[in-house]
Coordinates of N, CA and C in Angstrom, one line a residue:
M13 N 219.8 228.5 221.3 CA 219.0 227.7 220.8 C 218.0 227.1 221.2
V14 N 216.7 227.1 220.8 CA 215.1 226.9 221.0 C 215.0 226.3 220.4
G15 N 214.3 224.6 220.8 CA 213.2 223.8 219.6 C 213.9 222.6 219.6
L16 N 213.5 221.7 218.9 CA 213.6 220.2 219.0 C 214.8 219.6 218.0
T17 N 215.2 218.9 218.2 CA 216.2 218.3 217.5 C 216.7 216.6 217.9
T18 N 217.0 215.7 216.7 CA 217.6 214.6 217.9 C 218.9 214.5 216.4
H19 N 219.3 213.1 216.9 CA 220.4 212.1 216.2 C 220.5 211.0 216.4
I20 N 221.2 210.5 215.8 CA 221.2 208.7 216.2 C 222.9 208.3 215.5
L21 N 223.1 207.6 216.4 CA 224.1 206.9 216.3 C 223.9 205.5 216.2
D22 N 224.6 204.4 215.4 CA 224.5 203.2 215.2 C 226.0 202.5 215.9
L23 N 225.8 201.6 216.9 CA 226.7 201.5 217.9 C 226.9 200.1 217.0
T24 N 226.5 199.7 216.2 CA 227.1 198.4 215.7 C 228.4 199.3 215.1
H25 N 227.7 199.5 213.8 CA 229.0 200.3 213.1 C 230.0 201.2 213.9
G26 N 229.3 202.0 214.9 CA 230.2 203.1 215.3 C 230.5 204.4 214.0
T27 N 229.1 204.6 213.6 CA 229.3 206.0 212.9 C 227.9 206.4 212.7
P28 N 227.4 207.5 212.5 CA 226.3 207.9 212.8 C 224.7 207.0 211.9
A29 N 223.9 206.9 212.1 CA 222.9 206.5 211.3 C 222.7 207.0 210.4
A30 N 222.8 207.5 208.9 CA 222.5 208.2 208.0 C 221.1 207.7 207.0
G31 N 219.9 208.3 206.8 CA 218.9 207.9 206.2 C 217.6 207.2 207.0
V32 N 217.8 207.6 208.1 CA 216.3 207.7 209.2 C 215.5 208.1 208.6
D33 N 214.3 207.0 208.3 CA 213.3 207.7 208.4 C 213.1 208.0 210.1
I34 N 212.3 209.4 209.8 CA 211.4 209.7 211.4 C 210.3 210.2 211.8
Q35 N 209.5 210.0 212.3 CA 208.2 210.8 212.5 C 207.7 211.4 213.9
L36 N 207.4 212.7 214.0 CA 207.1 213.3 215.0 C 205.3 213.6 215.1
M37 N 205.1 213.7 216.1 CA 203.8 213.3 216.4 C 203.4 214.1 217.8
R38 N 202.6 214.7 217.9 CA 201.9 215.4 219.0 C 200.4 214.7 219.5
I39 N 201.1 214.1 221.1 CA 199.8 213.5 221.7 C 198.8 214.5 222.8
V40 N 197.5 214.5 222.3 CA 196.8 214.7 223.0 C 195.4 214.2 222.6
D41 N 195.3 213.7 224.3 CA 194.1 213.1 224.9 C 193.8 211.7 223.9
S42 N 195.1 210.5 223.6 CA 195.4 209.5 223.0 C 195.2 209.7 222.0
T43 N 195.2 211.1 221.2 CA 195.1 211.0 219.6 C 196.5 211.9 219.4
H44 N 197.1 210.9 218.4 CA 198.2 210.7 217.5 C 198.1 211.9 216.2
T45 N 198.9 213.1 216.5 CA 198.5 214.5 214.8 C 200.2 214.0 214.6
L46 N 200.3 213.8 213.8 CA 201.3 213.8 212.7 C 202.0 215.0 212.4
L47 N 202.9 215.9 212.7 CA 203.6 217.5 212.8 C 204.7 216.7 211.8
K48 N 205.4 216.3 211.3 CA 206.7 216.2 210.5 C 207.1 214.7 210.8
T49 N 207.7 214.5 209.4 CA 208.5 213.5 209.3 C 209.8 213.8 208.4
S50 N 211.2 213.4 208.2 CA 212.6 213.8 208.3 C 213.2 212.5 207.7
I51 N 214.5 212.6 207.2 CA 215.3 212.0 207.4 C 216.4 211.8 207.7
T52 N 217.4 211.5 208.2 CA 218.9 211.9 208.8 C 219.7 212.1 207.8
N53 N 220.6 213.0 208.1 CA 221.9 213.2 207.2 C 222.8 212.4 207.5
E54 N 223.9 212.7 206.6 CA 225.1 211.3 206.8 C 225.7 211.8 207.9
D55 N 225.3 212.5 209.1 CA 225.9 212.6 210.0 C 225.0 212.3 211.5
G56 N 223.6 211.7 210.7 CA 223.0 211.1 211.8 C 222.2 212.2 212.1
R57 N 222.1 213.3 211.4 CA 221.4 214.6 211.7 C 220.4 215.2 211.1
L58 N 219.4 216.2 211.6 CA 218.2 216.7 210.9 C 218.8 217.7 209.8
N59 N 218.6 218.4 209.1 CA 218.9 219.3 208.2 C 217.9 220.4 209.2
E60 N 217.7 220.6 209.6 CA 216.8 222.0 210.8 C 215.9 221.5 211.5
P61 N 216.1 222.2 212.5 CA 214.7 221.3 214.2 C 213.5 220.6 213.3
L62 N 213.4 220.0 214.2 CA 211.6 219.4 213.9 C 210.9 220.4 214.5
L63 N 211.2 220.8 215.5 CA 210.4 222.0 215.5 C 211.0 223.4 216.2
S64 N 210.8 224.7 216.3 CA 211.3 225.7 216.5 C 210.4 227.2 216.3
G65 N 210.7 228.2 216.7 CA 210.2 229.4 217.4 C 208.2 228.7 217.7
E66 N 207.6 229.4 216.2 CA 206.5 228.9 217.2 C 205.1 228.0 217.4
E67 N 206.6 226.8 216.7 CA 206.1 225.3 216.3 C 206.0 225.2 218.1
M68 N 206.9 225.3 218.7 CA 207.4 224.6 219.9 C 205.9 225.3 221.0
V69 N 205.5 223.9 221.3 CA 204.2 224.3 222.3 C 204.9 223.3 223.6
V70 N 204.2 223.6 224.3 CA 204.3 222.9 225.6 C 203.1 221.5 225.4
G71 N 203.6 220.6 226.2 CA 203.1 219.2 225.6 C 203.9 217.9 225.5
E72 N 203.1 216.7 224.8 CA 203.7 215.3 225.1 C 203.6 215.3 223.5
Y73 N 204.7 214.4 223.4 CA 205.4 214.5 221.6 C 205.1 212.7 221.8
E74 N 206.0 212.1 220.6 CA 206.2 210.8 220.1 C 207.2 210.9 218.9
L75 N 208.6 210.4 218.8 CA 209.0 210.4 217.9 C 209.5 208.8 217.4
L76 N 209.4 208.7 216.8 CA 209.1 207.2 215.9 C 210.6 206.8 215.2
F77 N 211.4 206.2 215.1 CA 212.5 206.1 214.9 C 212.0 204.6 213.8
F78 N 212.2 205.0 212.2 CA 212.4 203.5 211.8 C 213.9 202.8 211.5
I79 N 213.8 201.9 212.5 CA 215.6 201.2 212.9 C 215.5 200.6 212.0
G80 N 214.2 199.8 212.0 CA 214.8 198.1 211.7 C 214.8 198.2 210.0
D81 N 214.2 199.6 208.7 CA 215.0 199.4 208.0 C 216.0 200.4 207.6
Y82 N 216.6 201.0 208.7 CA 217.4 201.3 208.6 C 218.7 199.9 208.6
F83 N 218.7 198.9 209.5 CA 219.5 198.1 209.5 C 219.4 197.2 208.4
R84 N 218.1 197.1 207.8 CA 218.6 195.8 206.7 C 218.7 196.7 205.5
G85 N 219.0 198.1 205.6 CA 219.8 199.1 204.3 C 221.0 199.1 204.8
M86 N 221.6 198.7 205.9 CA 222.8 198.5 206.1 C 223.1 197.2 205.8
E87 N 222.9 196.0 205.5 CA 222.7 194.5 205.3 C 223.0 194.1 206.4
V88 N 222.4 194.1 207.7 CA 222.3 193.4 208.8 C 221.2 192.3 208.7
T89 N 221.8 191.5 209.3 CA 220.7 190.2 209.0 C 219.4 190.1 210.4
L90 N 218.4 190.8 210.3 CA 217.5 190.8 211.5 C 216.5 189.7 211.0
S91 N 216.1 189.0 212.6 CA 214.8 188.4 212.4 C 213.2 189.2 212.3
E92 N 212.8 188.3 211.9 CA 211.2 188.4 211.2 C 209.8 187.7 212.0
P93 N 209.5 188.9 212.4 CA 209.9 190.3 213.2 C 211.0 190.5 213.8
A94 N 212.0 191.8 213.4 CA 213.5 192.6 214.2 C 212.7 192.8 215.7
F95 N 213.3 192.5 216.2 CA 213.6 192.9 217.4 C 213.2 194.1 217.8
L96 N 213.5 195.2 217.1 CA 213.7 196.5 217.3 C 213.4 197.3 215.9
N97 N 212.0 197.0 215.4 CA 211.7 197.8 214.1 C 211.9 198.9 214.1
K98 N 210.7 199.7 214.9 CA 210.5 201.0 215.1 C 210.7 201.3 216.7
I99 N 211.0 202.2 216.8 CA 211.3 202.7 218.5 C 210.5 204.0 218.4
S100 N 209.5 203.8 219.4 CA 209.0 205.3 219.6 C 209.5 205.7 221.1
V101 N 210.1 207.0 221.5 CA 210.6 207.8 222.4 C 208.7 208.9 222.4
R102 N 208.7 208.7 223.3 CA 207.7 209.9 224.2 C 208.1 210.6 224.9
F103 N 208.1 211.8 225.0 CA 208.7 212.4 226.3 C 207.7 213.9 226.1
G104 N 208.0 215.0 227.0 CA 207.1 216.1 227.3 C 208.2 217.3 227.5
I105 N 207.3 218.0 226.7 CA 208.3 219.5 226.3 C 207.6 220.1 227.6
S106 N 207.8 221.1 228.5 CA 207.1 221.9 229.1 C 207.9 223.5 229.4
D107 N 209.1 223.8 228.8 CA 209.3 224.7 228.4 C 209.8 225.3 227.2
V108 N 208.8 226.0 226.1 CA 209.0 226.5 225.1 C 210.2 227.9 224.7
D109 N 210.7 228.0 225.7 CA 211.8 228.3 225.1 C 213.3 227.9 225.6
S110 N 213.3 226.6 225.9 CA 214.3 226.0 225.5 C 214.7 225.2 224.4
H111 N 215.6 224.3 224.5 CA 216.1 223.6 223.4 C 216.4 221.9 224.0
Y112 N 215.1 221.1 223.2 CA 215.3 220.3 223.5 C 215.9 219.2 222.9
H113 N 216.6 218.0 222.9 CA 217.9 216.8 222.0 C 217.6 215.9 222.2
V114 N 216.8 215.1 221.5 CA 216.7 213.8 222.0 C 217.7 212.8 220.8
P115 N 218.9 212.0 221.4 CA 220.0 211.6 220.3 C 219.6 210.2 221.4
L116 N 219.5 209.8 219.9 CA 219.7 207.8 220.3 C 220.9 206.9 219.5
L117 N 220.9 206.3 220.3 CA 222.2 205.5 220.2 C 221.4 204.2 220.3
V118 N 221.6 203.3 218.6 CA 220.8 202.3 218.8 C 221.6 201.0 218.0
S119 N 221.0 200.3 218.5 CA 222.0 198.5 217.5 C 220.5 197.9 217.0
P120 N 220.1 196.8 216.4 CA 219.9 195.7 216.6 C 219.2 195.3 217.4
W121 N 219.3 195.7 218.5 CA 219.2 194.9 219.5 C 219.1 195.4 221.5
G122 N 219.1 197.1 221.0 CA 218.9 197.8 221.9 C 219.2 199.2 221.9
Y123 N 218.9 200.3 222.7 CA 218.8 201.4 222.3 C 219.2 202.4 224.0
Q124 N 219.6 203.2 223.6 CA 219.3 204.3 224.9 C 219.0 205.8 224.4
V125 N 218.2 206.4 225.1 CA 217.8 207.4 224.9 C 218.2 209.0 226.0
Y126 N 218.2 210.2 226.1 CA 218.4 211.0 227.1 C 218.0 212.3 226.5
R127 N 217.9 213.3 227.5 CA 217.7 214.5 227.1 C 219.3 215.2 226.5
G128 N 219.5 215.3 225.4 CA 220.9 215.7 225.1 C 221.2 217.8 225.2
S129 N 221.9 218.2 225.1 CA 222.1 219.4 224.8 C 222.8 220.0 223.9

């Protein structure tokens, strides 16, 4: 599989994070260009890759996860402003013939991200 995918696991509830808004941006010379918006499904994944085929271009990208809205929707009491409201993950794509998977493990107080498979 070639392309860019992501998924989110809610460590507070021990479940996939469904209904999280995500934005994908490309960064060129400090300018952010919005490429796509999407929402995670019941499995905490997207129904289609964020990038695939010819959309895969070498460069710097940013995923923005609207995690504060998600936890508010799950009726988790958050401080205002929330400690983690939007999580930004910047990463590079250097090989357009590879699969880039960016999983997010999250709670209201911390997160971990890595390049998955």
